[in-house]
Amino acid sequence: MPPLAIEDAIKAAEREINKLTEDYPQHLLAVLDEMEVAAAAAQWDRILVMAHDIKGQAATLGWPVIGEMAKSLQASLESPAQYLFAESVRLHLASLRFCLHKRLCAESRDAARLLGDLRILTGTMRAGRPAR
């Protein structure tokens, strides 16, 4: 079999990326379901790994708001405020589902408001202060 011409290889890669991008919302819903199961079992390390993965995938596949929310979730689970992990995960997952449902790929007023609230929570957790 002859090697692919560079143009053919690029087109094949673009098709694959387009397929991944198209399938990402369904994939993300399944991951969010897994995260909820992990939260019910207090498997914070497992959720931390999944949040890290979402952070990179979402940014690459055109969902920067989802990536920022995953980054916030990851930061909250790296904080010393373990007593807030369950609530933080619940709020982050609800926000992620909302953005996915509303197809909020890019920054919007709703997304900015959610991200702002999540960042306040995460900042409070990282500082080790009680939540307001």
CSV table of C-alpha atoms in Angstrom, one decimal:
chain,number,residue,atom,x,y,z
A,1,MET,CA,0.0,0.0,0.0
A,2,PRO,CA,1.6,3.3,-1.0
A,3,PRO,CA,2.0,6.0,1.7
A,4,LEU,CA,-0.6,8.7,2.0
A,5,ALA,CA,0.1,12.0,0.4
A,6,ILE,CA,0.3,14.8,2.9
A,7,GLU,CA,-3.0,16.3,1.7
A,8,ASP,CA,-4.8,13.0,2.1
A,9,ALA,CA,-3.4,12.6,5.6
A,10,ILE,CA,-4.5,16.1,6.6
A,11,LYS,CA,-8.0,15.5,5.2
A,12,ALA,CA,-8.2,12.2,7.1
A,13,ALA,CA,-7.1,13.9,10.3
A,14,GLU,CA,-9.7,16.7,9.8
A,15,ARG,CA,-12.5,14.2,9.3
A,16,GLU,CA,-11.5,12.4,12.5
A,17,ILE,CA,-11.4,15.7,14.5
A,18,ASN,CA,-14.8,16.7,13.0
A,19,LYS,CA,-16.2,13.3,14.1
A,20,LEU,CA,-14.8,13.7,17.6
A,21,THR,CA,-16.2,17.3,17.8
A,22,GLU,CA,-19.6,16.1,16.6
A,23,ASP,CA,-19.7,13.2,19.1
A,24,TYR,CA,-18.3,15.2,22.1
A,25,PRO,CA,-21.6,16.3,23.7
A,26,GLN,CA,-22.8,12.7,23.9
A,27,HIS,CA,-19.5,11.6,25.3
A,28,LEU,CA,-19.5,14.4,27.8
A,29,LEU,CA,-23.0,13.5,29.0
A,30,ALA,CA,-21.8,9.9,29.7
A,31,VAL,CA,-18.7,11.3,31.6
A,32,LEU,CA,-21.0,13.6,33.7
A,33,ASP,CA,-23.1,10.6,34.6
A,34,GLU,CA,-20.0,8.7,35.7
A,35,MET,CA,-18.9,11.7,37.8
A,36,GLU,CA,-22.3,11.7,39.6
A,37,VAL,CA,-21.9,8.0,40.4
A,38,ALA,CA,-18.3,8.7,41.6
A,39,ALA,CA,-19.6,11.7,43.7
A,40,ALA,CA,-22.2,9.5,45.4
A,41,ALA,CA,-19.3,7.2,46.5
A,42,ALA,CA,-17.1,10.2,47.5
A,43,GLN,CA,-14.5,9.2,44.9
A,44,TRP,CA,-13.0,12.7,44.6
A,45,ASP,CA,-9.7,11.5,43.1
A,46,ARG,CA,-11.6,9.8,40.3
A,47,ILE,CA,-13.7,13.0,39.6
A,48,LEU,CA,-10.5,15.1,39.7
A,49,VAL,CA,-9.0,13.0,36.9
A,50,MET,CA,-12.2,13.2,34.8
A,51,ALA,CA,-12.3,17.0,35.3
A,52,HIS,CA,-8.7,17.2,34.1
A,53,ASP,CA,-9.5,15.2,31.0
A,54,ILE,CA,-12.6,17.3,30.3
A,55,LYS,CA,-10.6,20.5,30.7
A,56,GLY,CA,-8.2,19.5,27.9
A,57,GLN,CA,-10.8,17.8,25.6
A,58,ALA,CA,-13.3,20.6,25.8
A,59,ALA,CA,-10.8,23.3,24.9
A,60,THR,CA,-9.5,21.3,22.0
A,61,LEU,CA,-12.9,20.4,20.6
A,62,GLY,CA,-14.5,23.9,20.7
A,63,TRP,CA,-16.1,24.0,24.1
A,64,PRO,CA,-14.0,26.5,26.0
A,65,VAL,CA,-16.7,27.3,28.6
A,66,ILE,CA,-17.0,23.6,29.5
A,67,GLY,CA,-13.2,23.5,29.7
A,68,GLU,CA,-13.1,26.5,32.1
A,69,MET,CA,-15.8,24.9,34.3
A,70,ALA,CA,-13.8,21.6,34.4
A,71,LYS,CA,-10.7,23.6,35.4
A,72,SER,CA,-12.7,25.2,38.2
A,73,LEU,CA,-13.9,21.8,39.4
A,74,GLN,CA,-10.4,20.4,39.3
A,75,ALA,CA,-9.1,23.4,41.3
A,76,SER,CA,-11.9,23.0,43.9
A,77,LEU,CA,-11.0,19.3,44.4
A,78,GLU,CA,-7.3,20.2,44.8
A,79,SER,CA,-8.3,22.6,47.7
A,80,PRO,CA,-8.0,21.8,51.4
A,81,ALA,CA,-11.8,22.3,51.9
A,82,GLN,CA,-12.8,18.6,51.7
A,83,TYR,CA,-16.0,19.3,53.6
A,84,LEU,CA,-17.2,21.3,50.5
A,85,PHE,CA,-16.3,18.7,47.8
A,86,ALA,CA,-19.7,17.2,47.5
A,87,GLU,CA,-21.4,20.6,47.1
A,88,SER,CA,-18.8,21.8,44.7
A,89,VAL,CA,-19.1,18.7,42.5
A,90,ARG,CA,-22.9,19.1,42.6
A,91,LEU,CA,-22.8,22.7,41.5
A,92,HIS,CA,-20.1,22.2,38.9
A,93,LEU,CA,-21.9,19.2,37.3
A,94,ALA,CA,-25.2,21.1,37.2
A,95,SER,CA,-23.4,24.0,35.5
A,96,LEU,CA,-21.7,21.7,33.0
A,97,ARG,CA,-25.0,20.1,32.2
A,98,PHE,CA,-26.7,23.5,31.8
A,99,CYS,CA,-24.0,24.7,29.4
A,100,LEU,CA,-24.1,21.5,27.4
A,101,HIS,CA,-27.9,21.6,27.2
A,102,LYS,CA,-27.9,25.3,26.1
A,103,ARG,CA,-25.0,24.6,23.7
A,104,LEU,CA,-22.9,27.3,25.4
A,105,CYS,CA,-19.7,26.7,23.5
A,106,ALA,CA,-18.4,30.2,23.8
A,107,GLU,CA,-18.6,32.9,26.4
A,108,SER,CA,-22.0,34.3,27.0
A,109,ARG,CA,-23.7,36.3,29.7
A,110,ASP,CA,-25.2,33.1,31.3
A,111,ALA,CA,-21.9,31.2,31.0
A,112,ALA,CA,-19.9,34.2,32.5
A,113,ARG,CA,-22.3,34.4,35.4
A,114,LEU,CA,-22.0,30.6,36.1
A,115,LEU,CA,-18.2,30.7,35.7
A,116,GLY,CA,-18.0,33.7,38.0
A,117,ASP,CA,-20.0,32.0,40.7
A,118,LEU,CA,-17.9,28.8,40.4
A,119,ARG,CA,-14.7,30.7,40.5
A,120,ILE,CA,-15.8,32.4,43.8
A,121,LEU,CA,-16.6,29.0,45.3
A,122,THR,CA,-13.3,27.6,44.1
A,123,GLY,CA,-11.3,30.6,45.3
A,124,THR,CA,-13.0,30.3,48.7
A,125,MET,CA,-12.2,26.6,48.9
A,126,ARG,CA,-8.6,27.1,47.9
A,127,ALA,CA,-8.1,29.9,50.5
A,128,GLY,CA,-9.5,27.5,53.1
A,129,ARG,CA,-12.2,30.0,54.2
A,130,PRO,CA,-15.7,28.9,55.1
A,131,ALA,CA,-18.2,29.4,52.2
A,132,ARG,CA,-20.5,32.4,52.5
